Each structure stands twice: as structure tokens, then as C-alpha cells.
Tab-separated table of C-alpha atoms in Angstrom:
chain	number	residue	atom	x	y	z
I	264	MET	CA	25.567	40.086	0.584
I	265	GLN	CA	24.211	40.510	-2.942
I	266	GLY	CA	23.927	36.742	-3.368
I	267	GLN	CA	22.201	36.448	0.006
I	268	GLY	CA	19.755	39.160	-0.991
I	269	SER	CA	18.943	37.378	-4.226
I	270	TYR	CA	18.348	34.164	-2.309
I	271	ASN	CA	15.937	35.836	0.108
I	272	ALA	CA	14.123	37.604	-2.729
I	273	LEU	CA	13.717	34.382	-4.712
I	274	SER	CA	12.501	32.509	-1.639
I	275	TYR	CA	10.007	35.265	-0.861
I	276	LYS	CA	8.610	35.137	-4.404
I	277	GLY	CA	8.466	31.353	-4.222
I	278	ASN	CA	6.483	31.487	-0.987
I	279	ARG	CA	4.014	33.973	-2.462
I	280	GLU	CA	3.443	31.797	-5.536
I	281	TYR	CA	3.053	28.746	-3.288
I	282	ASP	CA	0.418	30.512	-1.180
I	283	SER	CA	-1.384	31.446	-4.416
I	284	LYS	CA	-1.242	27.765	-5.485
I	285	ASN	CA	0.942	28.593	-8.485
I	286	TYR	CA	3.146	25.605	-7.793
I	287	ASP	CA	4.965	25.580	-11.136
I	288	LYS	CA	6.177	29.159	-10.645
I	289	ALA	CA	6.969	28.494	-7.000
I	290	SER	CA	9.144	25.527	-8.016
I	291	SER	CA	11.088	27.733	-10.411
I	292	TYR	CA	11.783	30.357	-7.748
I	293	PHE	CA	12.858	27.804	-5.139
I	294	LEU	CA	15.087	26.051	-7.664
I	295	GLU	CA	16.798	29.358	-8.463
I	296	ALA	CA	17.149	30.087	-4.745
I	297	ILE	CA	18.919	26.746	-4.209
I	298	LYS	CA	21.448	27.701	-6.874
I	299	LYS	CA	22.286	30.754	-4.761
I	300	LYS	CA	22.494	28.886	-1.464
I	301	GLN	CA	21.955	25.268	-0.540
I	302	ASP	CA	20.208	24.958	2.800
I	303	PHE	CA	17.325	23.180	4.503
I	304	GLY	CA	14.685	25.784	3.626
I	305	GLY	CA	15.340	25.810	-0.111
I	306	TYR	CA	15.174	22.031	-0.535
I	307	TYR	CA	12.250	21.711	1.861
I	308	ASN	CA	10.174	24.351	0.063
I	309	LEU	CA	11.027	22.883	-3.339
I	310	GLY	CA	9.926	19.478	-2.046
I	311	ASN	CA	6.580	20.952	-0.977
I	312	THR	CA	5.899	22.445	-4.413
I	313	LEU	CA	6.778	19.162	-6.140
I	314	TYR	CA	4.492	17.328	-3.728
I	315	LYS	CA	1.643	19.669	-4.645
I	316	ARG	CA	2.327	18.918	-8.305
I	317	GLU	CA	1.962	15.191	-7.492
I	318	MET	CA	5.623	14.568	-8.370
I	319	TYR	CA	6.131	12.402	-5.318
I	320	SER	CA	9.416	10.726	-6.271
I	321	GLU	CA	10.990	14.114	-6.998
I	322	ALA	CA	9.550	15.550	-3.783
I	323	LYS	CA	11.063	12.711	-1.755
I	324	ALA	CA	14.486	13.433	-3.237
I	325	GLU	CA	14.261	17.088	-2.135
I	326	TYR	CA	13.010	16.169	1.347
I	327	GLN	CA	15.962	13.816	1.734
I	328	LYS	CA	18.335	16.655	0.855
I	329	ALA	CA	16.552	18.920	3.325
I	330	LEU	CA	16.811	16.250	6.022
I	331	SER	CA	20.558	15.974	5.493
I	332	LEU	CA	20.871	19.733	6.147
I	333	ALA	CA	18.399	19.943	9.049
I	334	LYS	CA	19.968	21.290	12.248
I	335	THR	CA	16.995	21.426	14.616
I	336	LYS	CA	14.508	18.827	15.837
I	337	GLU	CA	11.684	20.816	14.290
I	338	ASP	CA	13.317	20.787	10.850
I	339	LYS	CA	14.137	17.070	11.096
I	340	MET	CA	10.568	16.305	12.136
I	341	ALA	CA	9.135	18.364	9.249
I	342	ALA	CA	11.304	16.645	6.623
I	343	LEU	CA	10.590	13.155	7.999
I	344	TYR	CA	6.883	13.874	8.253
I	345	ASN	CA	6.678	15.022	4.645
I	346	LEU	CA	8.705	12.020	3.499
I	347	GLY	CA	6.031	9.905	5.159
I	348	ASN	CA	3.272	11.849	3.383
I	349	ALA	CA	4.984	11.374	0.017
I	350	GLU	CA	5.329	7.625	0.616
I	351	MET	CA	1.637	7.476	1.543
I	352	LYS	CA	0.708	9.123	-1.751
I	353	ALA	CA	2.860	6.544	-3.549
I	354	GLN	CA	1.074	3.789	-1.556
I	355	ASN	CA	4.336	2.682	0.028
I	356	TYR	CA	2.678	2.325	3.400
I	357	ASP	CA	5.439	0.383	5.136
I	358	LYS	CA	8.008	3.056	4.215
I	359	ALA	CA	5.594	5.792	5.270
I	360	ALA	CA	5.243	4.156	8.686
I	361	GLU	CA	9.032	4.138	9.087
I	362	PHE	CA	9.286	7.875	8.380
I	363	TYR	CA	6.372	8.723	10.678
I	364	LYS	CA	7.994	6.686	13.433
I	365	LYS	CA	11.245	8.617	13.028
I	366	ALA	CA	9.310	11.896	12.998
I	367	LEU	CA	7.658	10.907	16.282
I	368	GLN	CA	11.099	10.425	17.791
I	369	GLN	CA	11.709	14.121	17.107
I	370	ASP	CA	8.267	15.193	18.361
I	371	PRO	CA	6.690	12.405	20.484
I	372	TYR	CA	3.527	14.355	21.340
I	373	ASN	CA	2.557	15.358	17.799
I	374	GLU	CA	-0.927	13.892	17.315
I	375	SER	CA	-1.007	14.460	13.537
I	376	ILE	CA	2.108	12.358	13.052
I	377	ARG	CA	0.840	9.658	15.414
I	378	LYS	CA	-2.491	9.502	13.601
I	379	ASN	CA	-0.805	9.211	10.216
I	380	TYR	CA	1.471	6.497	11.586
I	381	ASN	CA	-1.575	4.474	12.671
I	382	ILE	CA	-3.236	4.983	9.295
I	383	SER	CA	-0.122	3.830	7.422
I	384	LYS	CA	0.015	0.653	9.533
I	385	LEU	CA	-3.673	-0.014	8.887
I	386	LYS	CA	-3.352	0.494	5.140
I	387	GLN	CA	-0.301	-1.780	4.993
I	388	LYS	CA	-2.315	-4.458	6.826
I	389	GLU	CA	-5.146	-4.070	4.306
I	390	LYS	CA	-2.653	-4.345	1.449
I	391	ASN	CA	-1.193	-7.551	2.895
I	392	GLN	CA	-4.659	-9.038	3.447
I	393	SER	CA	-5.632	-8.239	-0.134
I	394	LYS	CA	-2.525	-10.023	-1.424
I	395	SER	CA	-3.263	-12.997	0.823
I	396	ASN	CA	-6.874	-13.209	-0.388
I	397	ASN	CA	-5.789	-13.057	-4.038
I	398	LYS	CA	-3.223	-15.789	-3.434
I	399	SER	CA	-5.841	-17.960	-1.733
I	400	GLN	CA	-8.260	-17.483	-4.627
I	401	ASN	CA	-5.557	-18.433	-7.137
I	402	GLN	CA	-4.729	-21.563	-5.166
I	403	ASN	CA	-8.394	-22.561	-5.025
I	404	SER	CA	-8.645	-22.016	-8.769
I	405	GLU	CA	-5.620	-24.247	-9.355
I	406	GLN	CA	-7.092	-26.954	-7.116
I	407	ASP	CA	-10.289	-26.991	-9.162
I	408	LYS	CA	-8.440	-27.613	-12.445
I	409	PRO	CA	-7.647	-31.356	-11.896
I	410	GLN	CA	-11.342	-32.029	-11.305
I	411	GLU	CA	-12.300	-30.241	-14.511
I	412	ASN	CA	-9.570	-32.004	-16.492
I	413	GLN	CA	-10.572	-35.398	-15.140
I	414	GLN	CA	-14.177	-34.750	-16.068
I	415	LYS	CA	-13.176	-33.807	-19.618
I	416	LYS	CA	-11.021	-36.925	-19.852
I	417	SER	CA	-13.950	-39.091	-18.764
I	418	GLU	CA	-16.199	-37.472	-21.355
I	419	GLN	CA	-13.651	-38.239	-24.080
I	420	GLU	CA	-13.363	-41.974	-23.272
I	421	SER	CA	-13.993	-44.365	-26.127
I	422	PRO	CA	-17.302	-46.278	-26.326
I	423	GLN	CA	-15.361	-49.440	-25.481
I	424	ASN	CA	-14.072	-47.946	-22.222
I	425	SER	CA	-17.507	-46.558	-21.541
I	426	ASP	CA	-18.997	-50.059	-21.827
I	427	LYS	CA	-16.371	-51.416	-19.473
I	428	ASN	CA	-17.305	-48.792	-16.952
I	429	LYS	CA	-20.939	-49.795	-17.240
I	430	ASP	CA	-20.123	-53.449	-16.609
I	431	GLY	CA	-17.694	-52.873	-13.788
I	432	GLY	CA	-19.013	-49.685	-12.351
I	433	ALA	CA	-19.438	-51.048	-8.852
I	434	ASN	CA	-15.899	-52.431	-8.759
I	435	GLU	CA	-14.434	-49.171	-10.118
I	436	LYS	CA	-16.191	-47.200	-7.418
I	437	ASP	CA	-14.635	-49.376	-4.725
I	438	LYS	CA	-11.046	-49.072	-6.005
I	439	GLY	CA	-10.377	-45.797	-4.250
I	440	GLN	CA	-7.937	-43.107	-5.472
I	441	GLY	CA	-4.659	-44.949	-5.834
I	442	THR	CA	-4.000	-44.005	-9.488
I	443	GLY	CA	-3.351	-40.319	-8.877
I	444	GLN	CA	-5.806	-39.456	-11.645
I	445	SER	CA	-8.962	-39.371	-9.558
I	446	PRO	CA	-10.477	-36.018	-8.651
I	447	LYS	CA	-9.919	-34.665	-5.158
I	448	PRO	CA	-12.740	-35.260	-2.651
I	449	ASP	CA	-15.609	-32.838	-2.977
I	450	ASN	CA	-15.873	-30.355	-0.111
I	451	ASN	CA	-19.529	-31.311	0.236
I	452	SER	CA	-18.840	-35.052	0.601
I	453	SER	CA	-20.032	-36.929	3.673
I	454	GLU	CA	-16.467	-36.920	5.002
I	455	ASN	CA	-16.499	-33.124	5.139
I	456	LYS	CA	-20.085	-32.686	6.247
I	457	ARG	CA	-18.963	-33.014	9.830
I	458	GLY	CA	-17.348	-29.565	9.603
I	459	MET	CA	-17.586	-26.319	7.695
I	460	SER	CA	-16.554	-26.270	4.009
I	461	LYS	CA	-13.409	-24.333	3.110
I	462	GLU	CA	-15.428	-21.961	0.940
I	463	GLU	CA	-17.847	-21.167	3.775
I	464	GLU	CA	-14.933	-20.694	6.156
I	465	ASN	CA	-13.259	-18.226	3.766
I	466	ARG	CA	-16.489	-16.242	3.372
I	467	ILE	CA	-16.927	-15.955	7.122
I	468	MET	CA	-13.298	-14.898	7.602
I	469	GLN	CA	-13.624	-12.253	4.896
I	470	ARG	CA	-16.769	-10.861	6.567
I	471	LEU	CA	-14.989	-10.684	9.913
I	472	GLU	CA	-11.956	-8.970	8.362
I	473	SER	CA	-14.246	-6.510	6.585
I	474	LYS	CA	-15.945	-5.590	9.868
I	475	GLU	CA	-12.566	-5.206	11.558
I	476	ARG	CA	-11.290	-2.881	8.835
I	477	GLU	CA	-14.490	-0.818	8.908
I	478	ALA	CA	-14.191	-0.350	12.656
I	479	ALA	CA	-10.571	0.750	12.265
I	480	ARG	CA	-11.526	3.233	9.564
I	481	ARG	CA	-14.123	4.816	11.827
I	482	ILE	CA	-11.493	5.278	14.514
I	483	LEU	CA	-8.665	6.528	12.331
I	484	ASN	CA	-10.491	8.221	9.455
I	485	LYS	CA	-8.927	6.501	6.451
I	486	ASN	CA	-8.221	9.558	4.299
I	487	SER	CA	-7.041	11.919	6.997
I	488	TYR	CA	-3.343	12.033	6.208
I	489	ILE	CA	-2.594	15.628	5.382
I	490	ASP	CA	-0.627	17.805	3.018
I	491	PRO	CA	2.993	18.763	3.648
I	492	LYS	CA	3.625	20.699	6.809
I	493	SER	CA	3.869	24.351	5.817
I	494	ASN	CA	6.949	26.262	6.837
I	495	GLU	CA	6.159	29.840	7.727
I	496	LYS	CA	9.758	31.000	7.807
I	497	ASP	CA	11.090	33.312	5.099
I	498	TRP	CA	14.050	31.374	3.794
């Protein structure tokens, strides 16, 4: 009974420090309480204080321990929900979505969890689009290099070769691109004038994607994922 009393006293002090936003002291009390008794409440409360201290990896570890000891749907939901919040803070949006989805299985009508799930999916989509745009820009940059190199090579030709080009310029123009050294066709050539240039197409697509993301933000409120669910029980 003495050990149990010490556990309750430490948990009570930890909760008071947490409510006063003294998260360092609260962590110390909850850590001491766990040494007295390992249960859901101790690990869960310790996870919340670590989360508030922006120690998200450490908080996730404590939430996982709490989840393993959870006996009710409410406790399972709370641990899963806070795991999702911690993953959101770490910008692991795909993992956050997985935890929110599992939390919804415990509480299907919880609107806060559902909203955070939608936000995590949106932010993961934005992250993927950003990677795709960067990759596309890098590819375009690589495609431009042969043209630049070919131009430099032409500028460095000897006077003798330059004279030959002057004499046989018309013939050289008609040879086509069979050597593999010729620059790739310009996007603004007559062959491509029938349609939209790749650069224009990319700009239009980016504008459309930007409008789509802005509309989604207005619906979901981008920064609305919330702090850890508080547990009002005295552990």
C-alpha cells in the first residue's frame, strides 16, 4: 500500500506541474511514478510531457509502451491519437495517417481524429508533389546540359573547321541529327509549335495544383492538428 500511495502522490504532483506548464518537473514526477508501478497512465502522462518539450521520438516511445498496456478502447484511442500527433510534428505524415486510422477504429465518430487524418493525407500528398516537382526540375536541368555543352564545343572549333562550316553550311544543316552530338530540338521549334511547350505545360499544372491545395487548406485548416489528448484521471 505504501508503494501505491507513493505512486499516486507522484502522479498527482506530475499532473499539477503539467497543468502549470512545468513540463521538465512533470516529466521527473511521472518517471519516478513509473518506477513504482508500470501502467498505462504513467507512460501516457510521461509521453505527454515529452511531447510538450518537443522530444517527439522519446514521446512516441512512451506512447507505444502505454498502448501495449491499454485495456480499454478509450485508452487505446488516446495512445494511438497521440502517436499520430507526434508523427505529424516529425513530418512523418504517412505514419501519422496510419495511427489516426487505427484511432478511428477505436472511436469511429471522433471528429478531431477524422480531421487530423484528412490533414495528414493532404500533407503527405503535398510532400509527394514537392518531391515530384523537384525531380522534374532536375531532369529538365540535365536535359539542358547537352545543348550548352554542344554550344561550347562549337565555340571552341578551330578556324579551319569554322571555315569548313562557312563553305558547307547548307549541306551541314541538311544532314540531320545522326551523329548523336547534335542538340535536342528546341521546344519552340516549328515542330512543337503545334502544341504547348513542356515548360508552359508544367507552369499550368503547377498553378492548378496550387489552387487545389489552397482549396483543401480552406476546408481542412492546415495547422489544426492539436496537442496531446489530456487525460483527466488521477493515475
